[in-house]
GROMACS .gro file of C-alpha atoms in nm:
model
  411
    1MET     CA    1  -0.007   0.013  -0.011
    2THR     CA    2   0.140   0.326  -0.095
    3SER     CA    3   0.159   0.654   0.107
    4ALA     CA    4  -0.094   0.812  -0.114
    5MET     CA    5  -0.344   0.523  -0.058
    6VAL     CA    6  -0.317   0.547   0.349
    7GLU     CA    7  -0.369   0.925   0.311
    8HIS     CA    8  -0.664   0.855   0.110
    9LYS     CA    9  -0.789   0.612   0.341
   10HIS     CA   10  -0.697   0.826   0.646
   11GLY     CA   11  -0.869   1.121   0.479
   12GLU     CA   12  -1.162   0.900   0.430
   13GLY     CA   13  -1.170   0.761   0.785
   14PHE     CA   14  -0.942   0.455   0.844
   15SER     CA   15  -1.110   0.131   0.910
   16LEU     CA   16  -0.962  -0.245   0.927
   17GLU     CA   17  -1.203  -0.347   0.665
   18ASP     CA   18  -1.016  -0.131   0.405
   19LEU     CA   19  -0.684  -0.353   0.484
   20THR     CA   20  -0.626  -0.638   0.305
   21PRO     CA   21  -0.591  -0.971   0.488
   22GLU     CA   22  -0.228  -0.970   0.485
   23GLU     CA   23  -0.194  -0.613   0.632
   24GLN     CA   24  -0.437  -0.698   0.865
   25GLN     CA   25  -0.233  -0.999   0.977
   26LEU     CA   26   0.084  -0.766   0.993
   27LEU     CA   27  -0.076  -0.495   1.197
   28SER     CA   28  -0.214  -0.761   1.451
   29THR     CA   29   0.160  -0.883   1.447
   30ILE     CA   30   0.296  -0.522   1.527
   31ARG     CA   31   0.037  -0.480   1.799
   32GLU     CA   32   0.133  -0.813   1.976
   33LYS     CA   33   0.487  -0.718   1.947
   34LYS     CA   34   0.389  -0.363   2.123
   35ARG     CA   35   0.214  -0.536   2.398
   36GLN     CA   36   0.490  -0.773   2.480
   37LEU     CA   37   0.760  -0.467   2.477
   38LEU     CA   38   0.515  -0.283   2.709
   39GLU     CA   39   0.504  -0.591   2.940
   40GLU     CA   40   0.877  -0.619   2.925
   41ILE     CA   41   0.928  -0.256   2.988
   42GLN     CA   42   0.704  -0.297   3.311
   43GLU     CA   43   0.869  -0.594   3.400
   44LEU     CA   44   1.225  -0.421   3.354
   45LYS     CA   45   1.086  -0.110   3.553
   46LYS     CA   46   0.967  -0.354   3.840
   47GLU     CA   47   1.309  -0.520   3.865
   48ILE     CA   48   1.484  -0.203   3.875
   49ASP     CA   49   1.251  -0.089   4.163
   50ASP     CA   50   1.324  -0.414   4.348
   51VAL     CA   51   1.706  -0.374   4.300
   52THR     CA   52   1.697   0.000   4.418
   53THR     CA   53   1.500  -0.112   4.702
   54GLU     CA   54   1.737  -0.390   4.777
   55LEU     CA   55   2.031  -0.157   4.756
   56GLU     CA   56   1.873   0.087   4.974
   57GLY     CA   57   1.774  -0.162   5.252
   58ILE     CA   58   2.151  -0.265   5.227
   59ASP     CA   59   2.261   0.087   5.290
   60MET     CA   60   2.021   0.147   5.559
   61VAL     CA   61   2.109  -0.172   5.740
   62GLU     CA   62   2.506  -0.071   5.668
   63GLU     CA   63   2.439   0.280   5.825
   64SER     CA   64   2.218   0.166   6.132
   65LYS     CA   65   2.477  -0.153   6.202
   66PRO     CA   66   2.632  -0.031   6.502
   67ASP     CA   67   3.019   0.008   6.475
   68PRO     CA   68   3.195  -0.254   6.675
   69LYS     CA   69   3.398   0.024   6.858
   70THR     CA   70   3.086   0.240   6.918
   71LYS     CA   71   2.895  -0.064   7.084
   72GLN     CA   72   3.210  -0.146   7.308
   73ILE     CA   73   3.216   0.241   7.426
   74SER     CA   74   2.834   0.208   7.507
   75ILE     CA   75   2.875  -0.109   7.715
   76GLY     CA   76   3.162   0.049   7.886
   77LYS     CA   77   2.946   0.339   7.988
   78LYS     CA   78   2.688   0.131   8.111
   79LYS     CA   79   2.931  -0.081   8.339
   80PHE     CA   80   3.072   0.256   8.451
   81ASN     CA   81   2.723   0.358   8.570
   82MET     CA   82   2.674   0.034   8.759
   83ASP     CA   83   3.004  -0.006   8.873
   84PRO     CA   84   3.268   0.275   8.795
   85LYS     CA   85   3.555   0.089   8.868
   86LYS     CA   86   3.465  -0.215   8.608
   87GLY     CA   87   3.360   0.036   8.356
   88ILE     CA   88   3.681   0.201   8.359
   89GLU     CA   89   3.885  -0.148   8.346
   90TYR     CA   90   3.648  -0.266   8.063
   91LEU     CA   91   3.706   0.039   7.865
   92ILE     CA   92   4.074   0.028   7.908
   93GLU     CA   93   4.106  -0.386   7.839
   94HIS     CA   94   3.938  -0.274   7.509
   95SER     CA   95   4.192   0.000   7.411
   96LEU     CA   96   3.905   0.275   7.426
   97LEU     CA   97   4.069   0.450   7.715
   98GLN     CA   98   4.453   0.471   7.779
   99ASP     CA   99   4.561   0.385   8.118
  100THR     CA  100   4.641   0.708   8.215
  101ALA     CA  101   4.490   0.962   8.446
  102ASP     CA  102   4.473   1.204   8.202
  103ASP     CA  103   4.256   1.012   7.949
  104VAL     CA  104   4.029   0.902   8.211
  105ALA     CA  105   4.007   1.237   8.346
  106ARG     CA  106   3.900   1.352   7.983
  107PHE     CA  107   3.646   1.070   7.944
  108LEU     CA  108   3.475   1.167   8.279
  109PHE     CA  109   3.483   1.533   8.216
  110GLN     CA  110   3.313   1.491   7.878
  111GLY     CA  111   3.067   1.291   8.081
  112GLU     CA  112   2.826   1.197   7.776
  113GLY     CA  113   2.605   0.906   7.896
  114LEU     CA  114   2.750   0.886   8.209
  115ASN     CA  115   2.598   0.889   8.546
  116LYS     CA  116   2.720   1.167   8.752
  117THR     CA  117   2.655   1.010   9.089
  118ALA     CA  118   2.903   0.745   8.954
  119ILE     CA  119   3.152   1.009   8.840
  120GLY     CA  120   3.141   1.157   9.188
  121ASP     CA  121   3.213   0.804   9.347
  122TYR     CA  122   3.487   0.720   9.131
  123LEU     CA  123   3.668   1.076   9.161
  124GLY     CA  124   3.623   1.028   9.528
  125GLU     CA  125   3.821   0.692   9.580
  126ARG     CA  126   4.146   0.717   9.777
  127ASN     CA  127   4.363   0.481   9.573
  128GLU     CA  128   4.671   0.646   9.404
  129PHE     CA  129   4.520   0.616   9.035
  130ASN     CA  130   4.198   0.744   9.156
  131VAL     CA  131   4.348   1.032   9.338
  132GLU     CA  132   4.563   1.103   9.009
  133VAL     CA  133   4.251   1.107   8.793
  134LEU     CA  134   4.066   1.359   9.040
  135LYS     CA  135   4.355   1.592   9.015
  136ALA     CA  136   4.336   1.593   8.623
  137PHE     CA  137   3.998   1.614   8.595
  138VAL     CA  138   3.994   1.929   8.841
  139THR     CA  139   4.239   2.068   8.611
  140LEU     CA  140   4.022   2.055   8.324
  141HIS     CA  141   3.806   2.328   8.460
  142GLU     CA  142   3.903   2.678   8.379
  143PHE     CA  143   3.837   2.908   8.680
  144SER     CA  144   4.049   3.202   8.562
  145ASP     CA  145   3.875   3.547   8.651
  146MET     CA  146   3.563   3.367   8.816
  147ILE     CA  147   3.430   3.460   9.152
  148LEU     CA  148   3.428   3.168   9.392
  149VAL     CA  149   3.085   3.103   9.353
  150GLN     CA  150   3.065   3.081   8.975
  151ALA     CA  151   3.379   2.847   8.996
  152LEU     CA  152   3.189   2.621   9.241
  153ARG     CA  153   2.884   2.622   9.040
  154GLN     CA  154   3.098   2.494   8.720
  155PHE     CA  155   3.253   2.247   8.948
  156LEU     CA  156   2.953   2.095   9.125
  157TRP     CA  157   2.782   2.067   8.811
  158SER     CA  158   3.039   1.805   8.636
  159PHE     CA  159   2.931   1.558   8.883
  160ARG     CA  160   2.744   1.455   9.213
  161LEU     CA  161   2.913   1.503   9.534
  162PRO     CA  162   2.945   1.148   9.709
  163GLY     CA  163   2.821   1.156  10.065
  164GLU     CA  164   3.155   1.044  10.241
  165ALA     CA  165   3.345   1.302  10.421
  166GLN     CA  166   3.665   1.177  10.337
  167LYS     CA  167   3.571   1.213   9.971
  168ILE     CA  168   3.417   1.550   9.985
  169ASP     CA  169   3.745   1.648  10.175
  170ARG     CA  170   3.977   1.553   9.877
  171MET     CA  171   3.758   1.691   9.604
  172MET     CA  172   3.709   2.056   9.790
  173GLU     CA  173   4.073   2.026   9.858
  174CYS     CA  174   4.155   1.989   9.458
  175PHE     CA  175   3.915   2.223   9.382
  176ALA     CA  176   4.066   2.503   9.629
  177GLU     CA  177   4.419   2.441   9.516
  178ARG     CA  178   4.296   2.491   9.162
  179TYR     CA  179   4.097   2.785   9.209
  180CYS     CA  180   4.378   2.956   9.412
  181ASP     CA  181   4.655   2.884   9.133
  182MET     CA  182   4.428   3.048   8.873
  183ASN     CA  183   4.344   3.338   9.097
  184GLN     CA  184   4.642   3.459   9.263
  185GLY     CA  185   4.575   3.695   9.547
  186VAL     CA  186   4.225   3.647   9.595
  187PHE     CA  187   4.293   3.439   9.916
  188THR     CA  188   4.611   3.395  10.154
  189SER     CA  189   4.601   3.015  10.148
  190THR     CA  190   4.376   2.725  10.016
  191ASP     CA  191   4.251   2.655  10.332
  192THR     CA  192   4.057   3.008  10.342
  193CYS     CA  193   3.912   2.897   9.993
  194TYR     CA  194   3.811   2.551  10.128
  195VAL     CA  195   3.636   2.711  10.415
  196LEU     CA  196   3.446   2.980  10.235
  197SER     CA  197   3.338   2.738   9.962
  198PHE     CA  198   3.191   2.518  10.231
  199ALA     CA  199   3.017   2.836  10.383
  200ILE     CA  200   2.872   2.907  10.022
  201ILE     CA  201   2.747   2.569  10.005
  202MET     CA  202   2.597   2.578  10.334
  203LEU     CA  203   2.434   2.917  10.261
  204ASN     CA  204   2.250   2.776   9.948
  205THR     CA  205   2.096   2.510  10.151
  206SER     CA  206   2.013   2.738  10.444
  207LEU     CA  207   1.870   2.989  10.173
  208HIS     CA  208   1.674   2.775   9.945
  209ASN     CA  209   1.579   2.428  10.162
  210PRO     CA  210   1.204   2.511  10.273
  211SER     CA  211   1.275   2.304  10.580
  212VAL     CA  212   1.521   2.561  10.698
  213LYS     CA  213   1.288   2.860  10.854
  214ASP     CA  214   1.543   3.080  10.976
  215LYS     CA  215   1.733   3.228  10.654
  216PRO     CA  216   2.055   3.370  10.727
  217THR     CA  217   2.107   3.747  10.654
  218ALA     CA  218   2.409   3.886  10.475
  219GLU     CA  219   2.532   4.031  10.785
  220ARG     CA  220   2.511   3.670  10.963
  221PHE     CA  221   2.722   3.538  10.682
  222ILE     CA  222   2.980   3.800  10.707
  223GLN     CA  223   2.992   3.716  11.092
  224MET     CA  224   3.001   3.327  11.018
  225ASN     CA  225   3.325   3.406  10.833
  226ARG     CA  226   3.543   3.619  11.031
  227GLY     CA  227   3.897   3.561  11.055
  228ILE     CA  228   3.913   3.281  10.792
  229ASN     CA  229   4.178   3.456  10.568
  230ASP     CA  230   4.494   3.342  10.774
  231GLY     CA  231   4.345   3.509  11.083
  232GLY     CA  232   4.192   3.820  10.899
  233ASP     CA  233   3.872   3.924  10.766
  234LEU     CA  234   3.795   3.881  10.408
  235PRO     CA  235   3.652   4.201  10.222
  236GLU     CA  236   3.299   4.253  10.312
  237ASP     CA  237   3.200   4.378   9.971
  238LEU     CA  238   3.348   4.030   9.850
  239LEU     CA  239   3.135   3.833  10.103
  240ILE     CA  240   2.813   4.033  10.001
  241SER     CA  241   2.845   3.968   9.633
  242LEU     CA  242   2.862   3.569   9.700
  243TYR     CA  243   2.591   3.605   9.946
  244ASP     CA  244   2.365   3.799   9.684
  245ASN     CA  245   2.451   3.562   9.406
  246ILE     CA  246   2.360   3.261   9.608
  247LYS     CA  247   2.028   3.443   9.703
  248LYS     CA  248   1.953   3.523   9.374
  249GLU     CA  249   2.008   3.188   9.173
  250PRO     CA  250   2.063   2.867   9.387
  251PHE     CA  251   2.298   2.590   9.282
  252LYS     CA  252   2.177   2.349   9.001
  253ILE     CA  253   2.235   1.999   9.111
  254PRO     CA  254   2.288   1.762   8.820
  255GLU     CA  255   1.998   1.549   8.751
  256ASP     CA  256   2.115   1.191   8.641
  257ASP     CA  257   1.865   0.940   8.468
  258GLY     CA  258   1.674   0.858   8.753
  259ASN     CA  259   1.870   0.534   8.824
  260ASP     CA  260   2.077   0.685   9.135
  261LEU     CA  261   1.907   0.456   9.365
  262MET     CA  262   1.948   0.146   9.125
  263HIS     CA  263   2.298   0.256   9.142
  264THR     CA  264   2.307   0.275   9.498
  265PHE     CA  265   2.132  -0.056   9.550
  266PHE     CA  266   2.331  -0.242   9.266
  267ASN     CA  267   2.667  -0.294   9.469
  268PRO     CA  268   2.581  -0.273   9.843
  269VAL     CA  269   2.792  -0.309  10.158
  270LYS     CA  270   2.559  -0.571  10.275
  271GLU     CA  271   2.203  -0.700  10.196
  272GLY     CA  272   1.957  -0.970  10.300
  273TRP     CA  273   1.649  -1.046  10.484
  274LEU     CA  274   1.592  -0.921  10.842
  275TRP     CA  275   1.271  -0.921  11.062
  276LYS     CA  276   1.194  -0.585  11.168
  277GLN     CA  277   0.993  -0.476  11.470
  278GLY     CA  278   0.753  -0.200  11.439
  279THR     CA  279   0.609   0.039  11.710
  280ALA     CA  280   0.262   0.182  11.771
  281LYS     CA  281   0.218   0.542  11.646
  282LEU     CA  282   0.065   0.690  11.968
  283SER     CA  283   0.183   0.452  12.245
  284GLY     CA  284   0.533   0.390  12.147
  285ARG     CA  285   0.512   0.006  12.246
  286TYR     CA  286   0.664  -0.251  12.026
  287LYS     CA  287   0.425  -0.431  11.767
  288ASN     CA  288   0.447  -0.723  11.545
  289TRP     CA  289   0.791  -0.808  11.365
  290LYS     CA  290   0.782  -0.778  10.983
  291ARG     CA  291   1.010  -0.959  10.743
  292ARG     CA  292   1.192  -0.692  10.531
  293TRP     CA  293   1.470  -0.695  10.258
  294PHE     CA  294   1.758  -0.471  10.385
  295ILE     CA  295   2.032  -0.296  10.178
  296LEU     CA  296   2.324  -0.126  10.360
  297ASN     CA  297   2.508   0.119  10.147
  298ASP     CA  298   2.599   0.501  10.123
  299ASN     CA  299   2.589   0.551  10.502
  300CYS     CA  300   2.233   0.442  10.489
  301LEU     CA  301   2.022   0.173  10.569
  302TYR     CA  302   1.716   0.086  10.324
  303TYR     CA  303   1.451  -0.160  10.359
  304PHE     CA  304   1.201  -0.293  10.129
  305GLN     CA  305   0.898  -0.515  10.154
  306TYR     CA  306   0.997  -0.742   9.859
  307THR     CA  307   1.344  -0.774   9.672
  308THR     CA  308   1.170  -0.669   9.336
  309ASP     CA  309   1.052  -0.330   9.463
  310LYS     CA  310   1.238  -0.039   9.319
  311GLU     CA  311   1.191   0.219   9.577
  312PRO     CA  312   1.237   0.163   9.976
  313LYS     CA  313   0.957   0.160  10.238
  314GLY     CA  314   1.209   0.339  10.458
  315ILE     CA  315   1.541   0.502  10.486
  316ILE     CA  316   1.736   0.522  10.795
  317PRO     CA  317   2.059   0.756  10.762
  318LEU     CA  318   2.341   0.637  10.971
  319GLU     CA  319   2.448   0.945  11.135
  320ASN     CA  320   2.494   1.010  11.511
  321ILE     CA  321   2.337   0.658  11.583
  322GLN     CA  322   2.495   0.336  11.748
  323VAL     CA  323   2.417  -0.024  11.715
  324ARG     CA  324   2.419  -0.290  11.970
  325GLU     CA  325   2.314  -0.622  12.051
  326VAL     CA  326   1.974  -0.714  12.221
  327PRO     CA  327   1.957  -0.999  12.461
  328GLN     CA  328   1.654  -1.243  12.354
  329ASP     CA  329   1.472  -1.198  12.676
  330LYS     CA  330   1.422  -0.839  12.614
  331ALA     CA  331   1.338  -0.879  12.236
  332ASN     CA  332   1.134  -1.200  12.258
  333LYS     CA  333   1.326  -1.312  11.950
  334PRO     CA  334   1.671  -1.463  11.888
  335ASN     CA  335   1.987  -1.292  11.706
  336CYS     CA  336   1.843  -0.947  11.765
  337PHE     CA  337   2.049  -0.618  11.718
  338GLU     CA  338   1.919  -0.242  11.745
  339LEU     CA  339   1.976   0.112  11.622
  340TYR     CA  340   1.954   0.363  11.874
  341SER     CA  341   2.015   0.741  11.900
  342GLY     CA  342   2.087   0.767  12.272
  343GLY     CA  343   1.872   0.930  12.507
  344ASN     CA  344   1.525   1.024  12.379
  345ASP     CA  345   1.676   1.167  12.063
  346ILE     CA  346   1.456   1.075  11.750
  347ILE     CA  347   1.650   0.884  11.454
  348LYS     CA  348   1.636   1.080  11.157
  349ALA     CA  349   1.473   0.862  10.912
  350CYS     CA  350   1.156   0.855  10.666
  351LYS     CA  351   0.913   0.583  10.572
  352VAL     CA  352   0.615   0.558  10.342
  353ASP     CA  353   0.292   0.504  10.509
  354GLY     CA  354  -0.009   0.325  10.400
  355ASP     CA  355  -0.142   0.591  10.180
  356GLY     CA  356   0.189   0.572   9.996
  357LYS     CA  357   0.316   0.921  10.178
  358VAL     CA  358   0.678   0.985  10.266
  359VAL     CA  359   0.673   1.056  10.628
  360GLU     CA  360   0.924   1.142  10.885
  361GLY     CA  361   1.002   0.846  11.117
  362ARG     CA  362   0.946   0.893  11.488
  363HIS     CA  363   1.168   0.603  11.624
  364THR     CA  364   1.405   0.650  11.890
  365VAL     CA  365   1.512   0.269  11.835
  366TYR     CA  366   1.502   0.050  11.520
  367ARG     CA  367   1.503  -0.329  11.610
  368MET     CA  368   1.604  -0.603  11.392
  369SER     CA  369   1.639  -0.992  11.401
  370ALA     CA  370   1.874  -1.225  11.200
  371SER     CA  371   1.845  -1.560  11.086
  372ASN     CA  372   2.144  -1.667  11.268
  373THR     CA  373   2.412  -1.547  11.529
  374GLU     CA  374   2.675  -1.534  11.226
  375GLU     CA  375   2.434  -1.304  11.018
  376LYS     CA  376   2.370  -1.086  11.313
  377GLU     CA  377   2.748  -1.036  11.403
  378GLU     CA  378   2.786  -0.967  11.023
  379TRP     CA  379   2.534  -0.694  11.008
  380ILE     CA  380   2.633  -0.529  11.347
  381ARG     CA  381   2.988  -0.529  11.194
  382CYS     CA  382   2.889  -0.379  10.852
  383ILE     CA  383   2.666  -0.116  11.018
  384LYS     CA  384   2.943  -0.002  11.252
  385MET     CA  385   3.156   0.034  10.958
  386SER     CA  386   2.909   0.248  10.784
  387ILE     CA  387   2.775   0.475  11.092
  388ASN     CA  388   2.888   0.819  11.000
  389ASP     CA  389   2.939   1.055  11.281
  390ASN     CA  390   2.958   1.369  11.061
  391PRO     CA  391   3.340   1.353  11.035
  392PHE     CA  392   3.301   1.623  10.750
  393TYR     CA  393   3.227   1.857  11.021
  394ASP     CA  394   3.557   1.767  11.230
  395MET     CA  395   3.743   1.796  10.912
  396LEU     CA  396   3.576   2.157  10.832
  397ALA     CA  397   3.635   2.270  11.184
  398ALA     CA  398   4.023   2.153  11.142
  399ARG     CA  399   4.034   2.356  10.793
  400ARG     CA  400   3.864   2.652  11.005
  401LYS     CA  401   4.124   2.649  11.256
  402ASN     CA  402   4.407   2.634  11.014
  403ALA     CA  403   4.265   2.935  10.832
  404THR     CA  404   4.190   3.119  11.161
  405GLY     CA  405   4.498   3.028  11.339
  406THR     CA  406   4.809   3.209  11.172
  407ILE     CA  407   4.764   3.579  11.306
  408SER     CA  408   4.608   3.433  11.652
  409SER     CA  409   4.933   3.226  11.681
  410ARG     CA  410   5.125   3.557  11.639
  411LYS     CA  411   4.954   3.751  11.893
   0.00000   0.00000   0.00000
């Protein structure tokens, strides 16, 4: 068929009937091939899409697949938060930290993902390596041209002070030395800086703790710090500026991830079941014995109803109290011992009442019973080791004496 004939047929309106049988067969073949080509194109497009998706999936898996080193660092941090010493040992064993005080100090100072209570516990340990880490950690702080209260804010935000007095003493000694090195001439000695630092910390508590009703004035703060500068007085404008700074803005205490109690209970001094004797609220007479799970750690005795409980039913701080055996004829139960305050003083403690409210304990004595004689003696031994007679205040008194004694001894 010539083009003229096709044009003629198009012009007249094309119809298959106008085609010869051979032409119709050819057209049908062309259409079938076109259909097959379109199907093949669609199939190829589908295959391309599938391959692309697969490749993207592989990329995503590779991207999301944790790097072995990153995974080990994460494990090391978790171990540190539960047991600081074991965490550091793990990171050093896997060559993620160098076995040097400087490298460990930088790791703690950066602090990402680390429990700040655990940092404080590690820095406060008294073995030689930890002390070197503490010194290196403090030197990472920049205190130049800072007033003392601002330096304290920075320092106390980088970790949480532990409860033991000896640990606090070492930390504050290092802080005072670092501050005085970077701010020559502000204080005549590190003892002065040490005593004033604690005066600021206690002022913060007095001004911002709702339970403290008698709020100190600036004049009282000045009076409290008379003679601490090697027997001389610090400038009043310095003390007033410190007072105003704390009054305006309290210290921010670093918050951890809510696992502080879990950290406390993870590696206790001692734990186990004891029978605890209750007392009647009004009469004070002894009541029934109840079995409780006790955990001794951080100079506190915690007790729970069940070992699976996440929060204790009661907390007994081991401050200014004593422990003693109780004869069976007095307790009507074998293997007894008790915590007591002496006289009629109430032991500072708290418990959760039946409504779930935390209330102040009203006990002058806490009496417990162990399962056997050996357990009783072990509990008494461990509690005696943990009892805290506020040695920090003895240390602070000694520092104050050093800070005020120079001129007095000259007179």
